[in-house]
Short mmCIF file of N, CA and C in Angstrom, two decimals:
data_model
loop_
_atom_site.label_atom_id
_atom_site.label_comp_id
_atom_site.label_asym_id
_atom_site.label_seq_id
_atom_site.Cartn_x
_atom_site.Cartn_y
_atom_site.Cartn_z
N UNK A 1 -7.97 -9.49 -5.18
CA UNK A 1 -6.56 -9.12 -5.19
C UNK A 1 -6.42 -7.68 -5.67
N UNK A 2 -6.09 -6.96 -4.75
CA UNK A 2 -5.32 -5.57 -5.08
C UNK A 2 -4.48 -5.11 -6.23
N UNK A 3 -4.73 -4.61 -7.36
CA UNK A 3 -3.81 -4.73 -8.83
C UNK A 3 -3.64 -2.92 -8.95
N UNK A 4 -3.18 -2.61 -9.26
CA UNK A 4 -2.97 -1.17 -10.30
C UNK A 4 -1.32 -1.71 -11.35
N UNK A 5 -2.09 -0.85 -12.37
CA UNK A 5 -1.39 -1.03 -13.68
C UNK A 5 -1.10 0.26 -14.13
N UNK A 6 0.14 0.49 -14.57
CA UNK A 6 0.25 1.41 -15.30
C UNK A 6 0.62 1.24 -16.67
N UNK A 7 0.15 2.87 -17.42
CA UNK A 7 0.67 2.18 -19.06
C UNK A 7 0.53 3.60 -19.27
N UNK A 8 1.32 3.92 -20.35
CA UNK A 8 0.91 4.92 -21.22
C UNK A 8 2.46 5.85 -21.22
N UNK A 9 3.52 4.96 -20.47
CA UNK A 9 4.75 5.75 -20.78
C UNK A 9 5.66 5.51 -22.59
N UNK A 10 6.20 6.65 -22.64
CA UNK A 10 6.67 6.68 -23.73
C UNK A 10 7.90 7.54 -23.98
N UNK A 11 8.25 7.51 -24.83
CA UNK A 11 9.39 8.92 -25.44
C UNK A 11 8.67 10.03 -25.94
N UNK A 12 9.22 11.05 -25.25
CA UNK A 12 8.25 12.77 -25.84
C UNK A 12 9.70 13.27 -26.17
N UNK A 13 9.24 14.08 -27.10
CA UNK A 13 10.39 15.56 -27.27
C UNK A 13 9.98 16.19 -26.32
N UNK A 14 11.27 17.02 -25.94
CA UNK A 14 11.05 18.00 -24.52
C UNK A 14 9.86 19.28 -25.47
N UNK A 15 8.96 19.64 -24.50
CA UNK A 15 8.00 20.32 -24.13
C UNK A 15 6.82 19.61 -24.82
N UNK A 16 6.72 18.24 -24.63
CA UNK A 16 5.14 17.44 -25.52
C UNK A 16 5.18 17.21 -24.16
N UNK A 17 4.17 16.40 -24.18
CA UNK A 17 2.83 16.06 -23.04
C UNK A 17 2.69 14.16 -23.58
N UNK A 18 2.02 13.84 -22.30
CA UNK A 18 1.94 12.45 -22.80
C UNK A 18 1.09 11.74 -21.58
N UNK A 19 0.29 11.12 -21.67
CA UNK A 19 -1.16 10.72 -20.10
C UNK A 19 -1.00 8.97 -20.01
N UNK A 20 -0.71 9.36 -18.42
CA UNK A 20 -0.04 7.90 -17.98
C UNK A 20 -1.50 7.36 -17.53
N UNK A 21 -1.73 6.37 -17.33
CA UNK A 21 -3.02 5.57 -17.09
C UNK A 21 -2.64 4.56 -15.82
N UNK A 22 -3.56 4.74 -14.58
CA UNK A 22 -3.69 3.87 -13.75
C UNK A 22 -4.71 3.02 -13.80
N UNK A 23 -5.00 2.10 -14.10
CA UNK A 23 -5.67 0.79 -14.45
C UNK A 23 -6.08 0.19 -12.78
N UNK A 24 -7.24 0.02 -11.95
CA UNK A 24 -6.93 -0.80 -10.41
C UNK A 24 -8.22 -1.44 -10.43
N UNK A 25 -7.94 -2.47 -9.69
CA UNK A 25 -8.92 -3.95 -9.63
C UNK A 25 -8.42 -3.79 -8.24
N UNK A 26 -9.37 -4.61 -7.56
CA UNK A 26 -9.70 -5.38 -6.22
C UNK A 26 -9.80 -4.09 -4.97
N UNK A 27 -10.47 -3.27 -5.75
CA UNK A 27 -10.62 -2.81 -4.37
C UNK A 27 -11.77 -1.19 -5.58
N UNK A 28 -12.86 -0.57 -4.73
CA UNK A 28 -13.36 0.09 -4.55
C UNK A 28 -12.78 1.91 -4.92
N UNK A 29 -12.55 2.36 -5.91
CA UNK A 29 -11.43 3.19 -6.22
C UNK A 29 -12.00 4.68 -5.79
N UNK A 30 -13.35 4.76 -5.24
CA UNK A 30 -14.04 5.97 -4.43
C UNK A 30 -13.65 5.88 -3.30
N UNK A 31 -13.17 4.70 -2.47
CA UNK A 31 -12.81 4.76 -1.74
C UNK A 31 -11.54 4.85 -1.19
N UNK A 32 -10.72 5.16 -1.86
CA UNK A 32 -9.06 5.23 -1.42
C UNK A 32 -8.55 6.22 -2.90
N UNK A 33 -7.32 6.65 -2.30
CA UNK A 33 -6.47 7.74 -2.84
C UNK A 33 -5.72 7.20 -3.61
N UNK A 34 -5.28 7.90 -4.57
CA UNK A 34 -4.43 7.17 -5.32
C UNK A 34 -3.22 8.39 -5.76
N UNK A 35 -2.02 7.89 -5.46
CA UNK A 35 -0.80 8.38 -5.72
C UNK A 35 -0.09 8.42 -7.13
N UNK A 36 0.55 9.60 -7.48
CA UNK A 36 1.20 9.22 -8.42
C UNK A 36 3.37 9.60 -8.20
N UNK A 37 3.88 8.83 -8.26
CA UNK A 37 4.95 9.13 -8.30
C UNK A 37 6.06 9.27 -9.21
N UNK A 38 7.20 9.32 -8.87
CA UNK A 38 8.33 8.57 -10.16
C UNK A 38 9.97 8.46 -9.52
N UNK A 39 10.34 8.08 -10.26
CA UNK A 39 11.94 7.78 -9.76
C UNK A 39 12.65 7.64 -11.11
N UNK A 40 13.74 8.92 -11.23
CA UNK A 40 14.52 9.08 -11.83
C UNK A 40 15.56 8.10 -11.71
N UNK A 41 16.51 7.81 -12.76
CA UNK A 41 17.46 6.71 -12.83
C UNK A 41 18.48 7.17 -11.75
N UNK A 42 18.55 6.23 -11.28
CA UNK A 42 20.07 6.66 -10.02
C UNK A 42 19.17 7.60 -8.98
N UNK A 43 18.26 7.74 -8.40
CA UNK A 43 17.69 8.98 -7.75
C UNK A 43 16.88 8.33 -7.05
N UNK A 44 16.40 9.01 -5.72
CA UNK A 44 14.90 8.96 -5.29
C UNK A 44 14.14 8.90 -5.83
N UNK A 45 13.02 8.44 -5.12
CA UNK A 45 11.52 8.38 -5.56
C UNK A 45 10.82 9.76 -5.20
N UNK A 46 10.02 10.09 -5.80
CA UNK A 46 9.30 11.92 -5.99
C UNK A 46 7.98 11.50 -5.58
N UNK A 47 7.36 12.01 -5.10
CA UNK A 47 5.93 12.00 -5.03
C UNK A 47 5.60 13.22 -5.33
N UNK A 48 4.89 12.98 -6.84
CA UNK A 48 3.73 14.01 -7.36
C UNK A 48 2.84 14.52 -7.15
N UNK A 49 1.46 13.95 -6.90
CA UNK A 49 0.32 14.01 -6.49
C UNK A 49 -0.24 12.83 -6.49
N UNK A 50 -1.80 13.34 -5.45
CA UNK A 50 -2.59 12.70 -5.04
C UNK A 50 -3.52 13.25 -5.13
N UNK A 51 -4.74 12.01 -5.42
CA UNK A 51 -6.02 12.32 -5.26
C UNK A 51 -6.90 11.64 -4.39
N UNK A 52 -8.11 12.36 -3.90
CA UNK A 52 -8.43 11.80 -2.95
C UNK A 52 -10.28 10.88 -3.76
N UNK A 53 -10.13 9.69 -2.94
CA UNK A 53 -11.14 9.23 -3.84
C UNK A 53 -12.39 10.07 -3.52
N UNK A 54 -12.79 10.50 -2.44
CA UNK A 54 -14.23 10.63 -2.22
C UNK A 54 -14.60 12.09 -3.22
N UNK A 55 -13.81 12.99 -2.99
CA UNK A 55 -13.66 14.11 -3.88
C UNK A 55 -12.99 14.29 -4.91
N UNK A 56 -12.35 13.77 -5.38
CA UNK A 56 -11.29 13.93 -6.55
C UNK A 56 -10.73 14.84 -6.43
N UNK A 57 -10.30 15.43 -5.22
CA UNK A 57 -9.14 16.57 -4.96
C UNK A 57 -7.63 15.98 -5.33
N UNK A 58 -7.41 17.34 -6.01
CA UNK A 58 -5.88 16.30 -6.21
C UNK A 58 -5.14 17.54 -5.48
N UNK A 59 -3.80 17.09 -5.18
CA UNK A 59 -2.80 18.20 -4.76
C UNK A 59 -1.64 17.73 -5.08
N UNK A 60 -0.22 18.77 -5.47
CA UNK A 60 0.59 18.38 -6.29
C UNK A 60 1.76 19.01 -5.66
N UNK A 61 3.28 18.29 -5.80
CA UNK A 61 3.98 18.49 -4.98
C UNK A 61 4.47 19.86 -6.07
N UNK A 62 5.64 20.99 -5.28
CA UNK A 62 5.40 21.92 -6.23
C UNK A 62 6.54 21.85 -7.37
N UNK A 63 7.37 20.57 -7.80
CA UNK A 63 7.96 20.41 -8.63
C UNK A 63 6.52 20.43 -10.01
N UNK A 64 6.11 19.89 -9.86
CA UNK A 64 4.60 19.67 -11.17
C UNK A 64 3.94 20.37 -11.06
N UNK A 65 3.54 21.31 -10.02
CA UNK A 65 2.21 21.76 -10.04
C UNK A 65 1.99 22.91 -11.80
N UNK A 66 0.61 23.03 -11.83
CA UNK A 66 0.97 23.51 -13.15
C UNK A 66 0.90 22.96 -14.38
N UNK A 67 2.19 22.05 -14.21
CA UNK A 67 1.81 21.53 -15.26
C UNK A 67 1.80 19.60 -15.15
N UNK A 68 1.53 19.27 -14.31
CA UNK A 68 0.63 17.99 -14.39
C UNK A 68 -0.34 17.68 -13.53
N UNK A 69 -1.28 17.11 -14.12
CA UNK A 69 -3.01 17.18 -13.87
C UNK A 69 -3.21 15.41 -13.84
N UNK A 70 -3.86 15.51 -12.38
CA UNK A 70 -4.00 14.06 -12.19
C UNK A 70 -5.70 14.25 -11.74
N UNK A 71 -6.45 13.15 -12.72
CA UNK A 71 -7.91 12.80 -12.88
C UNK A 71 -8.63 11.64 -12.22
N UNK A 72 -9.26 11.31 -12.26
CA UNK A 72 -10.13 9.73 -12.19
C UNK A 72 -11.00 9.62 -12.85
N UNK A 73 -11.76 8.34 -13.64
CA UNK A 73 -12.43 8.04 -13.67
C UNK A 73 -13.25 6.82 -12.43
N UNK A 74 -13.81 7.01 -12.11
CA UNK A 74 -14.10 6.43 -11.25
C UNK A 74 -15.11 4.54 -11.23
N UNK A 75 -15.17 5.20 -12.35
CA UNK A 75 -16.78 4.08 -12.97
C UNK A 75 -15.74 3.08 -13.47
N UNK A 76 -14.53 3.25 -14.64
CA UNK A 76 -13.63 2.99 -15.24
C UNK A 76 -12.77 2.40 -14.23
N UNK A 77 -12.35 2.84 -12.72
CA UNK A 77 -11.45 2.34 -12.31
C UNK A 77 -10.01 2.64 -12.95
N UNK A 78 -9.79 4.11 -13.52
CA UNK A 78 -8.36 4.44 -13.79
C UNK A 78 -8.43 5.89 -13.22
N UNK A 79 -6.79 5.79 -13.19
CA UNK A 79 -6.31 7.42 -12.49
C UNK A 79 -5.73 7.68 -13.65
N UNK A 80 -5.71 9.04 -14.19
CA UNK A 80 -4.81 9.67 -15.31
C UNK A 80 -3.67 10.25 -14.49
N UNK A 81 -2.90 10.95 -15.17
CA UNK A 81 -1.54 11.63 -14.92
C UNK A 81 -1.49 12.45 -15.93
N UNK A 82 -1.63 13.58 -16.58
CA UNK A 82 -1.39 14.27 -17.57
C UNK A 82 0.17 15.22 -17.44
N UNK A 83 0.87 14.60 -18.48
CA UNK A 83 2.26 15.50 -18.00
C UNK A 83 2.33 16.20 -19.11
N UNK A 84 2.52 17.70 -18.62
CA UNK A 84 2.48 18.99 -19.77
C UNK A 84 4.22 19.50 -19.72
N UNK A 85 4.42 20.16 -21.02
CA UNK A 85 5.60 21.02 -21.23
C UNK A 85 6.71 20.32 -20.04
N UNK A 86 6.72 18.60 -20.66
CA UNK A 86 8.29 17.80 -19.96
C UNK A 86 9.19 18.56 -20.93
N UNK A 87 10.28 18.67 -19.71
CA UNK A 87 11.35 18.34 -19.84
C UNK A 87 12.34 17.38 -19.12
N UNK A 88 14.10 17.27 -20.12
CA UNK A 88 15.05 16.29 -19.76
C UNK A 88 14.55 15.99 -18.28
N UNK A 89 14.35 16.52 -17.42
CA UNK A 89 14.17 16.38 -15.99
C UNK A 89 13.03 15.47 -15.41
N UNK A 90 12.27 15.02 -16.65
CA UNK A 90 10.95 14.69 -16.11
C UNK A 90 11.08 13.20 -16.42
N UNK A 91 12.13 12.74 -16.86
CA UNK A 91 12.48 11.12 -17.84
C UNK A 91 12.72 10.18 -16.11
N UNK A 92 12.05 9.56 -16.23
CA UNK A 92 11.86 8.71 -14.94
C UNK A 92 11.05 7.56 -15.04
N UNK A 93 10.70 6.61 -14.12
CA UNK A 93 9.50 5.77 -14.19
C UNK A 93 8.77 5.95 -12.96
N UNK A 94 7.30 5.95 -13.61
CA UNK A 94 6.55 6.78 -13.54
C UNK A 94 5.55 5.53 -12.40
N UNK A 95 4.98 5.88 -11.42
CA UNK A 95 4.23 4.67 -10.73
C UNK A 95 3.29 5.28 -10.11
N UNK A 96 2.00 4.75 -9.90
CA UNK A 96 0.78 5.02 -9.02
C UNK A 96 0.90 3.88 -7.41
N UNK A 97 -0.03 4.22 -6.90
CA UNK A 97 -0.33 3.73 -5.81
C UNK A 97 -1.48 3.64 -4.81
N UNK A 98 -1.41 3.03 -3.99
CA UNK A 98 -2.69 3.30 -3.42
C UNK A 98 -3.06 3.39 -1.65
N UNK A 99 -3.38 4.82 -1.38
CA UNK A 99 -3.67 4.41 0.17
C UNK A 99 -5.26 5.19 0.57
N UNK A 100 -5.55 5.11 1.66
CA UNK A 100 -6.75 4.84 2.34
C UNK A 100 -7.15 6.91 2.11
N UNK A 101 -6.00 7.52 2.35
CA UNK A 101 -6.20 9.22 2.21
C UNK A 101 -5.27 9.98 1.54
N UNK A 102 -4.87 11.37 0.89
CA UNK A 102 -3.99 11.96 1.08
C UNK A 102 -3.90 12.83 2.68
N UNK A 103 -3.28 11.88 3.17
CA UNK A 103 -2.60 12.42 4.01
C UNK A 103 -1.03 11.54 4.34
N UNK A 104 -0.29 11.92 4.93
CA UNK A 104 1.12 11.85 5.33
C UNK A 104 0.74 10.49 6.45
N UNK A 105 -0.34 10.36 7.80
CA UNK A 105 -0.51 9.59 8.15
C UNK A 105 -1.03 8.47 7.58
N UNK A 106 -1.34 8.16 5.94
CA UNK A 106 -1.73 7.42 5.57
C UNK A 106 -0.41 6.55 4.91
N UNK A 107 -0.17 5.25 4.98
CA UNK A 107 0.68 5.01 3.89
C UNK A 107 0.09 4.29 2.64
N UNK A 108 1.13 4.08 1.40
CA UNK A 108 0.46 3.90 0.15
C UNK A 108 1.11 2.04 0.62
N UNK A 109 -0.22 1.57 0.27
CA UNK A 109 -0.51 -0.04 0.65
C UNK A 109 0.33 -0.84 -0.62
N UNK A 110 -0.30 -0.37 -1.63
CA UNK A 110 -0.08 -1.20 -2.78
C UNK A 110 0.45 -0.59 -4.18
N UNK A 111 1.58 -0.92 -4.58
CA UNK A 111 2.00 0.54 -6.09
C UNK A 111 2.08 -0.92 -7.24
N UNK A 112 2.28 0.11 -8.38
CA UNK A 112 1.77 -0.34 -9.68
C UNK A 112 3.61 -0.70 -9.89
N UNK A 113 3.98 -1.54 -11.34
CA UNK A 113 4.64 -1.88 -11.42
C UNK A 113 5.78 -0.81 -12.24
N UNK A 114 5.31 0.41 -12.43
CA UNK A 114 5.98 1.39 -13.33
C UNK A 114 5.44 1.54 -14.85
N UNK A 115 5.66 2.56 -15.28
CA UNK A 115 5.91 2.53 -16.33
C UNK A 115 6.57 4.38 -16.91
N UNK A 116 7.67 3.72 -18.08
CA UNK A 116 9.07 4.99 -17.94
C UNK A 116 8.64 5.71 -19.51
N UNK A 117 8.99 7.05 -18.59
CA UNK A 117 9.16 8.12 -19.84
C UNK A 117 10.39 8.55 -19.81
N UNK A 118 10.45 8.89 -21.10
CA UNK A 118 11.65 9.21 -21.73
C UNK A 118 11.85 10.90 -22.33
N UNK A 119 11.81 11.48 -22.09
CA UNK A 119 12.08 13.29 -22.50
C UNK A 119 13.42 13.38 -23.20
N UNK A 120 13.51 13.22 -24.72
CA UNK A 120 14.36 13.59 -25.51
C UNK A 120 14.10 15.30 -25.29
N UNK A 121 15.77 15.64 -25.68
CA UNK A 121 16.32 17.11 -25.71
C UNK A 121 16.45 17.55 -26.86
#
């Protein structure tokens, strides 16, 4: 069974940092990409970045770039998210996912259940 978990959301004061954790079972995590997104309250969903499993290339949409850094461990079976210098703007819940590439022709198969940060002002 296909799982990703997320954890590691919290409340930051605006400009702290805080590393979201993708947790994934049932499936091979060198082999598929893994997404990170979020969705602000009342708002769309954002897509952040992605990484690609075979390389650990990540690329980042250009709201984050800069300042959030998305990792793998691979052995571990987790994706990081490192979010630097949030601000109010960045308070959302926060979700991973999972598809076969980063690419646009790929879609994300399976997402994690959230988990929300909070950016006090």
């Amino acid at each position: 069974q296909v799982r990703l978990v997320e954890s590691g959301g919290a409340v930051v004061p605006a400009g702290g940092s805080v590393r979201l954790s993708c947790v994934v079972s049932g499936f091979r995590l060198a082999e598929f990409a893994v997404g990170w997104f979020r969705q602000p309250s009342g708002r769309d969903r954002e897509g952040l970045s992605c990484t690609a499993g075979s390389t650990g290339h990540s690329v980042y949409a250009d709201s984050v770039e800069g300042r959030f850094i998305s990792s793998r461990d691979n052995a571990k079976n987790i994706v990081y998210l490192q979010l630097n210098n949030l601000g109010p703007e960045d308070s959302a819940i926060y979700y991973c996912a999972r598809a076969k590439m980063c690419d646009s022709a790929y879609r994300y198969d399976h997402w994690g259940q959230g988990t929300q940060v909070i950016v006090s002002s």
